JSON list of C-alpha atoms and ligand atoms in Angstrom, two decimals:
[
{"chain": "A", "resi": 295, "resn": "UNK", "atom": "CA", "xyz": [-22.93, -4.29, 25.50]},
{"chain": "A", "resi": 296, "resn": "UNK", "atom": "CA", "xyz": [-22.88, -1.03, 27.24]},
{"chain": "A", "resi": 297, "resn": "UNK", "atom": "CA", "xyz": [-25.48, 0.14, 29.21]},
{"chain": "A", "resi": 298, "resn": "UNK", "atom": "CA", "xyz": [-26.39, 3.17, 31.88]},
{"chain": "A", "resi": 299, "resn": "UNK", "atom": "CA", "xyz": [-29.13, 5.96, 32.49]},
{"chain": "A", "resi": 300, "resn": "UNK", "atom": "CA", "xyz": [-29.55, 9.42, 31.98]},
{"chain": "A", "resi": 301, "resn": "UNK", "atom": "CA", "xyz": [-30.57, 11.60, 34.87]},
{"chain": "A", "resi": 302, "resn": "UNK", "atom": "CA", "xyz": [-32.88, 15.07, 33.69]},
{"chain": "A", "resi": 303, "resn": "UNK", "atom": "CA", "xyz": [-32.86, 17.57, 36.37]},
{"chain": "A", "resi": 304, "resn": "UNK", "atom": "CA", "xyz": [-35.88, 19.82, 36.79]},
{"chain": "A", "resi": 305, "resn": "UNK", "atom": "CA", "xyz": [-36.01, 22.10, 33.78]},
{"chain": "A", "resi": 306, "resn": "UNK", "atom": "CA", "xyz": [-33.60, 19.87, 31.30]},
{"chain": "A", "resi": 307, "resn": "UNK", "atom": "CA", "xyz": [-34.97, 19.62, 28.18]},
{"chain": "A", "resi": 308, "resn": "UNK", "atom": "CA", "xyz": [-31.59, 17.81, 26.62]},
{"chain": "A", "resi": 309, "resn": "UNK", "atom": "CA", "xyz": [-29.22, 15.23, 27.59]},
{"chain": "A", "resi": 310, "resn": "UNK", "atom": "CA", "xyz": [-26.13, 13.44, 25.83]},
{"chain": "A", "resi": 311, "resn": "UNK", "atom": "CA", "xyz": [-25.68, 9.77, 25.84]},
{"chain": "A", "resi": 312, "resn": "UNK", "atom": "CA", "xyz": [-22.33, 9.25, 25.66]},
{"chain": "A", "resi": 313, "resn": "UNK", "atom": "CA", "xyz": [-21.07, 5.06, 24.25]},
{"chain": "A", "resi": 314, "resn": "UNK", "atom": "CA", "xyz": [-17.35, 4.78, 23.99]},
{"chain": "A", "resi": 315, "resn": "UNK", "atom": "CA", "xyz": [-17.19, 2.30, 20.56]},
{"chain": "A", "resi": 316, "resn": "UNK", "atom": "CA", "xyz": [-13.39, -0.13, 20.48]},
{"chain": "A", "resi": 317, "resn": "UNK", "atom": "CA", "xyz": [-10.98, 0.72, 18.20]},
{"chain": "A", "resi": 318, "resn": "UNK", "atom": "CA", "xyz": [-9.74, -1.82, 16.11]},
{"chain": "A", "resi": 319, "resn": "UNK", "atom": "CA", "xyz": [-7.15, -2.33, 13.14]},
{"chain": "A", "resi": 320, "resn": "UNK", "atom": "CA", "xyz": [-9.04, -5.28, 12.18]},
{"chain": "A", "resi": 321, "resn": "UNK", "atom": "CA", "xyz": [-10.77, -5.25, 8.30]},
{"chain": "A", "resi": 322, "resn": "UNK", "atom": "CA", "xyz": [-14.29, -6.09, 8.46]},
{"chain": "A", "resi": 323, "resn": "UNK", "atom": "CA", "xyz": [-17.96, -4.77, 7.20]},
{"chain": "A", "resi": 324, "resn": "UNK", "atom": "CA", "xyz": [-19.21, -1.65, 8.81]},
{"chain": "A", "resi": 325, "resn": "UNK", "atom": "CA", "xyz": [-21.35, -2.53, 11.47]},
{"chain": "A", "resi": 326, "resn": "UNK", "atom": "CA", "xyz": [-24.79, -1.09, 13.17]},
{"chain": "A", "resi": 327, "resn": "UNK", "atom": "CA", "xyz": [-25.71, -0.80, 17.24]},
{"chain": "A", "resi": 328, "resn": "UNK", "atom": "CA", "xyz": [-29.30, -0.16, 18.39]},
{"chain": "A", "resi": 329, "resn": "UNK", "atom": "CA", "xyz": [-29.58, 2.25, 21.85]},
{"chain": "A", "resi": 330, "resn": "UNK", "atom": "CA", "xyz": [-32.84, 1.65, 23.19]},
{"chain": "A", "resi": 331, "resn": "UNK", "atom": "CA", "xyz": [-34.51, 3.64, 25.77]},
{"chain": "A", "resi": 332, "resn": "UNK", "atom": "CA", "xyz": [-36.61, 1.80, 28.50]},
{"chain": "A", "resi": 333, "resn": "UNK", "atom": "CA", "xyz": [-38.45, 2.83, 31.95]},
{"chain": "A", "resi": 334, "resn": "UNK", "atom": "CA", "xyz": [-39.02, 6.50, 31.93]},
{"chain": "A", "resi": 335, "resn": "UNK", "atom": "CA", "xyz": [-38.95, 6.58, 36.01]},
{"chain": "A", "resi": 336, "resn": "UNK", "atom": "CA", "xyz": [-41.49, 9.78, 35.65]},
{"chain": "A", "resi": 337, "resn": "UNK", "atom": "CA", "xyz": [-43.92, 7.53, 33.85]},
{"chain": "A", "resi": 338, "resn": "UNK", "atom": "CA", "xyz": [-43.50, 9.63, 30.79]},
{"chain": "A", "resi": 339, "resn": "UNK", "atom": "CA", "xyz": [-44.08, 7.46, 27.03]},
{"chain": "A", "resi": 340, "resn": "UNK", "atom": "CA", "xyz": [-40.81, 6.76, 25.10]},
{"chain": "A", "resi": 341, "resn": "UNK", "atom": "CA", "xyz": [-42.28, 7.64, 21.59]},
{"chain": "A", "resi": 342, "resn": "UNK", "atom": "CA", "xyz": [-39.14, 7.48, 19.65]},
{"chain": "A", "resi": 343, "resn": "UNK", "atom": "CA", "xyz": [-37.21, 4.93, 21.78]},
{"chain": "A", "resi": 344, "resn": "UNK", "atom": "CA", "xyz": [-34.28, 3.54, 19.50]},
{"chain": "A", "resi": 345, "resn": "UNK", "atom": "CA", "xyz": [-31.76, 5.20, 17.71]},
{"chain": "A", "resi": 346, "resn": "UNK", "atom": "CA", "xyz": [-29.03, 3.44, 15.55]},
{"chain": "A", "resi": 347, "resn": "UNK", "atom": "CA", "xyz": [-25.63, 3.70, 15.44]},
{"chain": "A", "resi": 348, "resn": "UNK", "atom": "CA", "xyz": [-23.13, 2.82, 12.60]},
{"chain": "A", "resi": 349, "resn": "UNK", "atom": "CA", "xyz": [-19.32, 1.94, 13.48]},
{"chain": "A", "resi": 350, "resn": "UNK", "atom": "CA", "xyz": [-17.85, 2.57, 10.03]},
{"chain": "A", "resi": 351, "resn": "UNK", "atom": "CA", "xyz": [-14.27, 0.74, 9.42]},
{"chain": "A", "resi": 352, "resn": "UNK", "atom": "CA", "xyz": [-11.39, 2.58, 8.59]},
{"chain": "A", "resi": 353, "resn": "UNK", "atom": "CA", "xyz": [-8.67, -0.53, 7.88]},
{"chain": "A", "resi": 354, "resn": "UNK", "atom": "CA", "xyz": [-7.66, -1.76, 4.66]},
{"chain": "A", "resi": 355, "resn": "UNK", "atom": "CA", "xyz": [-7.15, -5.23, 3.38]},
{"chain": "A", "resi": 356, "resn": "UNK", "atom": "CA", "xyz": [-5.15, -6.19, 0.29]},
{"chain": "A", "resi": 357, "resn": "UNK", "atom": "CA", "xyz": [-5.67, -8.75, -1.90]},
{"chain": "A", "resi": 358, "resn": "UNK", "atom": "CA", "xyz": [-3.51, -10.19, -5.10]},
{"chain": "A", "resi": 359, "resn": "UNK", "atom": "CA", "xyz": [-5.35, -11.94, -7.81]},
{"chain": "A", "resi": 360, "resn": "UNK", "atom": "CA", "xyz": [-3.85, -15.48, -6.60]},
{"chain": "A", "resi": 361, "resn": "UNK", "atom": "CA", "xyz": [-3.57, -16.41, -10.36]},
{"chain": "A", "resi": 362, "resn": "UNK", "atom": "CA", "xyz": [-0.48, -14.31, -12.11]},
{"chain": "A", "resi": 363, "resn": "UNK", "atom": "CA", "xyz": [-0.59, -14.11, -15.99]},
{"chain": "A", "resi": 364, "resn": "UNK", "atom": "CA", "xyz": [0.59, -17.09, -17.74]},
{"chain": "A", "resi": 365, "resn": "UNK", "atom": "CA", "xyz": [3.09, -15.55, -20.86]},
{"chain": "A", "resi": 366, "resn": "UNK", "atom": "CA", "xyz": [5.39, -17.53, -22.86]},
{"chain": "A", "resi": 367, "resn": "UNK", "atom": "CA", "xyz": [8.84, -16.78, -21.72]},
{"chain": "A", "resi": 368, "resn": "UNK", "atom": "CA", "xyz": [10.43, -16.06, -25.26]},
{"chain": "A", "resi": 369, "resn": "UNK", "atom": "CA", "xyz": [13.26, -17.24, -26.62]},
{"chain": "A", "resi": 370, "resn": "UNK", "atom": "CA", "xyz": [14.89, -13.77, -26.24]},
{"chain": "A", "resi": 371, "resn": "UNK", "atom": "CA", "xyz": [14.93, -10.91, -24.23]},
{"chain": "A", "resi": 372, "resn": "UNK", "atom": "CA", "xyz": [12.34, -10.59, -21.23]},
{"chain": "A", "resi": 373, "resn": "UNK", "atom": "CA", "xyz": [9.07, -11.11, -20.44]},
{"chain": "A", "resi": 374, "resn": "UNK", "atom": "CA", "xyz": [6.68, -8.97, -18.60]},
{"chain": "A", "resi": 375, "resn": "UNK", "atom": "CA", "xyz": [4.18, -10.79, -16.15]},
{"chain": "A", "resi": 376, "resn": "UNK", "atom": "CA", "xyz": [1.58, -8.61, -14.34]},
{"chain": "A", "resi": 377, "resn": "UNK", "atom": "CA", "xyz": [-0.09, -9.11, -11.13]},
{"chain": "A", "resi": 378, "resn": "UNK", "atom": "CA", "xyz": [-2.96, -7.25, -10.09]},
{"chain": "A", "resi": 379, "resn": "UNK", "atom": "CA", "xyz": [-3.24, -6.70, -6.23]},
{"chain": "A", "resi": 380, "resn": "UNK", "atom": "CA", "xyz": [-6.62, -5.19, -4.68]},
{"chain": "A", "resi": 381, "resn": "UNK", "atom": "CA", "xyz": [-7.10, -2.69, -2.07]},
{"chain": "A", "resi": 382, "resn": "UNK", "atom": "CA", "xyz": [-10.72, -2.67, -0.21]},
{"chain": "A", "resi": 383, "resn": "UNK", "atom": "CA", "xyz": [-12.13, -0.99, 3.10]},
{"chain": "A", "resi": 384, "resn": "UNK", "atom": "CA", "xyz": [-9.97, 2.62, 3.47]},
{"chain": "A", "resi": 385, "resn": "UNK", "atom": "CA", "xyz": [-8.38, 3.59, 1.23]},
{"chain": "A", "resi": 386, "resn": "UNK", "atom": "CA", "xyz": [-8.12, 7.48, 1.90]},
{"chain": "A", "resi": 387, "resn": "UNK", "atom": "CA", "xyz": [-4.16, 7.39, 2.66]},
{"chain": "A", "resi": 388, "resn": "UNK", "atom": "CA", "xyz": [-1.64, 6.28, 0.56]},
{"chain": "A", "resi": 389, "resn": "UNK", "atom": "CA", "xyz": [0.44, 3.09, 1.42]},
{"chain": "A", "resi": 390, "resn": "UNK", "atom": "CA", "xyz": [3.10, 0.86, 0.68]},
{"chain": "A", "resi": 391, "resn": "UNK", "atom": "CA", "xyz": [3.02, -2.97, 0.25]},
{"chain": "A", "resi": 392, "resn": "UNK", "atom": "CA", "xyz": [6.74, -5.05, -0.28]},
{"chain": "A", "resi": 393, "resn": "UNK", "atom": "CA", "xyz": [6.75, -7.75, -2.57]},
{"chain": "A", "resi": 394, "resn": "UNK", "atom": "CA", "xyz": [9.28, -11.10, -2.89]},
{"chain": "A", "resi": 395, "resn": "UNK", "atom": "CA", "xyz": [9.02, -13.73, -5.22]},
{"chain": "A", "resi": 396, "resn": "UNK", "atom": "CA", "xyz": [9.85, -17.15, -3.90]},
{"chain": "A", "resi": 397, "resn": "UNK", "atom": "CA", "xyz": [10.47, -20.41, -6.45]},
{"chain": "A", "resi": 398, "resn": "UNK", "atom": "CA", "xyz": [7.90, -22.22, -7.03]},
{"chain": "A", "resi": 399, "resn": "UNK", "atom": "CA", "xyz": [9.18, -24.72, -9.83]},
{"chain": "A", "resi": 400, "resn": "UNK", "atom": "CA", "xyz": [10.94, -21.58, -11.06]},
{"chain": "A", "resi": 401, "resn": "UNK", "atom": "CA", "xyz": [14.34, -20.36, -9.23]},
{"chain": "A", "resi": 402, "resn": "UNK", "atom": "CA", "xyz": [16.85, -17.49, -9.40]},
{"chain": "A", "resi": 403, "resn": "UNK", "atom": "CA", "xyz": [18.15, -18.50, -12.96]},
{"chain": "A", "resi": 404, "resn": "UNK", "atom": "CA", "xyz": [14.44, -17.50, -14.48]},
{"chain": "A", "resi": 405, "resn": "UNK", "atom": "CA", "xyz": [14.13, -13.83, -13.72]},
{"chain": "A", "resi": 406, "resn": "UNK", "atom": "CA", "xyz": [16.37, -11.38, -15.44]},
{"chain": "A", "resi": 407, "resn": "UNK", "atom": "CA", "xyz": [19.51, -9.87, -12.79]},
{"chain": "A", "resi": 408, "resn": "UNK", "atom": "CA", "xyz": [19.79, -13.99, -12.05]},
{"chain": "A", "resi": 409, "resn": "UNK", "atom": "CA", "xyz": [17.82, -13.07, -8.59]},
{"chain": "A", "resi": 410, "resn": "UNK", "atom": "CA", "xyz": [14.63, -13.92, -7.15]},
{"chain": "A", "resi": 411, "resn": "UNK", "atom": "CA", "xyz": [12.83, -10.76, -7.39]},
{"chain": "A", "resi": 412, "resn": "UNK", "atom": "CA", "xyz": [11.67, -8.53, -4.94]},
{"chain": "A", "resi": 413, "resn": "UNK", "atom": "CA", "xyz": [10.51, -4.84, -4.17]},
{"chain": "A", "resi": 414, "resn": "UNK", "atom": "CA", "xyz": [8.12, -2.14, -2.97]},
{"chain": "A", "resi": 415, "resn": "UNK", "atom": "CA", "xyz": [5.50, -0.27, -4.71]},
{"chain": "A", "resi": 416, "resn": "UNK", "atom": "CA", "xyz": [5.26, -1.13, -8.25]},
{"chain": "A", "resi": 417, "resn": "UNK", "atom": "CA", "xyz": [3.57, -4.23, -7.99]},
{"chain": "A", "resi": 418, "resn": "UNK", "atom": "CA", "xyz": [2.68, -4.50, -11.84]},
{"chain": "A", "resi": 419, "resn": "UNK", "atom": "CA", "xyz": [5.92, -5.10, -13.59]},
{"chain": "A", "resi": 420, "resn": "UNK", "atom": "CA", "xyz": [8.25, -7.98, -13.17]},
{"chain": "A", "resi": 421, "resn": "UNK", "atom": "CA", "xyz": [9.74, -9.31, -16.01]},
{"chain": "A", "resi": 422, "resn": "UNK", "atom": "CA", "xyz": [11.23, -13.26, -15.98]},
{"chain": "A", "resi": 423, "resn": "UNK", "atom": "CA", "xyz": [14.29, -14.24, -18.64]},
{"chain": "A", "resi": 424, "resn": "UNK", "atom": "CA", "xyz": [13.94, -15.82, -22.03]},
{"chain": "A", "resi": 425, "resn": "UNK", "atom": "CA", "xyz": [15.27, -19.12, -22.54]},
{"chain": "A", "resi": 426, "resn": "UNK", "atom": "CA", "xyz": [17.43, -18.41, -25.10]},
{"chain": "A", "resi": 427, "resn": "UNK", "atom": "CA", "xyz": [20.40, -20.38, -24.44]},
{"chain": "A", "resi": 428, "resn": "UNK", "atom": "CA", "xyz": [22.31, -17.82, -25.86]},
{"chain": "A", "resi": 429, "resn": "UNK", "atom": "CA", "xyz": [21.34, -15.22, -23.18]},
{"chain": "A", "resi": 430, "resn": "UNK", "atom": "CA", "xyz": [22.05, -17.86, -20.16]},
{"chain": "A", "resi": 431, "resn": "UNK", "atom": "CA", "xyz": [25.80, -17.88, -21.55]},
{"chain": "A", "resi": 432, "resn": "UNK", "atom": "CA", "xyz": [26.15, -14.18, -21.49]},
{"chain": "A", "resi": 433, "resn": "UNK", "atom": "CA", "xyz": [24.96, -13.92, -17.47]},
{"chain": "B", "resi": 553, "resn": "CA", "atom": "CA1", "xyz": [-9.46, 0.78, 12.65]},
{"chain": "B", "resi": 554, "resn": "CA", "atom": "CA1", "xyz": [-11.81, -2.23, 11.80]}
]
């Protein structure tokens, strides 16, 4: 933890303490620093002797609900299954998150365009094929 001494020359009334605080991009809580002042070498008493600090974060996290809607697929048509995905710590500037879906027990054949499906941005609408056997024979 940093550390060092201020020097008043005759007449100073005012110094600055100057603590150099590590960037990070690294989501966590915001988090506090005490500076404490100790051993006055003119004797003087340190009345008010700690002042505190607070390093605020400025990094997002993201989180997706880990549980997507559970729909019927239909017999016809599509489907439209929602995810809902969470954005915590700063959120001041815009950004952009890419999304992929990968088969679980599900594959290509389930999601309309025949393609696992993928994108950026508009994480709230995919939409997975009906089973109609009738629409499978059209693709
Ligand atoms: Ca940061
Ligand atoms: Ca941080």
């Amino acid at each position: 933890m940093p550390t060092g001494s201020v020097t008043f020359l005759a007449g100073e009334t005012q110094k600055t303490v100057t603590i150099a605080v590590q960037s990070d991009q690294v989501v966590e809580e915001d988090e506090t620093f005490t500076v404490t002042l100790t051993g006055a070498s003119d004797h003087g008493t340190i009345v008010t002797s700690t002042a505190v600090g607070t390093i605020i974060n400025d990094d997002s996290r993201y989180d997706v609900v880990p549980t997507a809607t559970s729909l019927a697929e239909g017999d016809s048509g599509s489907t439209v299954y929602e995810l809902t995905i969470y954005r915590t710590g700063a959120t001041a500037d815009a950004a952009t998150l890419d999304w992929s879906v990968s088969g679980g027990t599900a594959d290509a054949t389930d999601f309309t365009g025949g393609a696992l499906p993928s994108g950026q941005g508009d994480f709230c609408r995919r939409t997975v094929r009906g089973d109609d056997p009738n629409s499978r024979r059209r693709r």
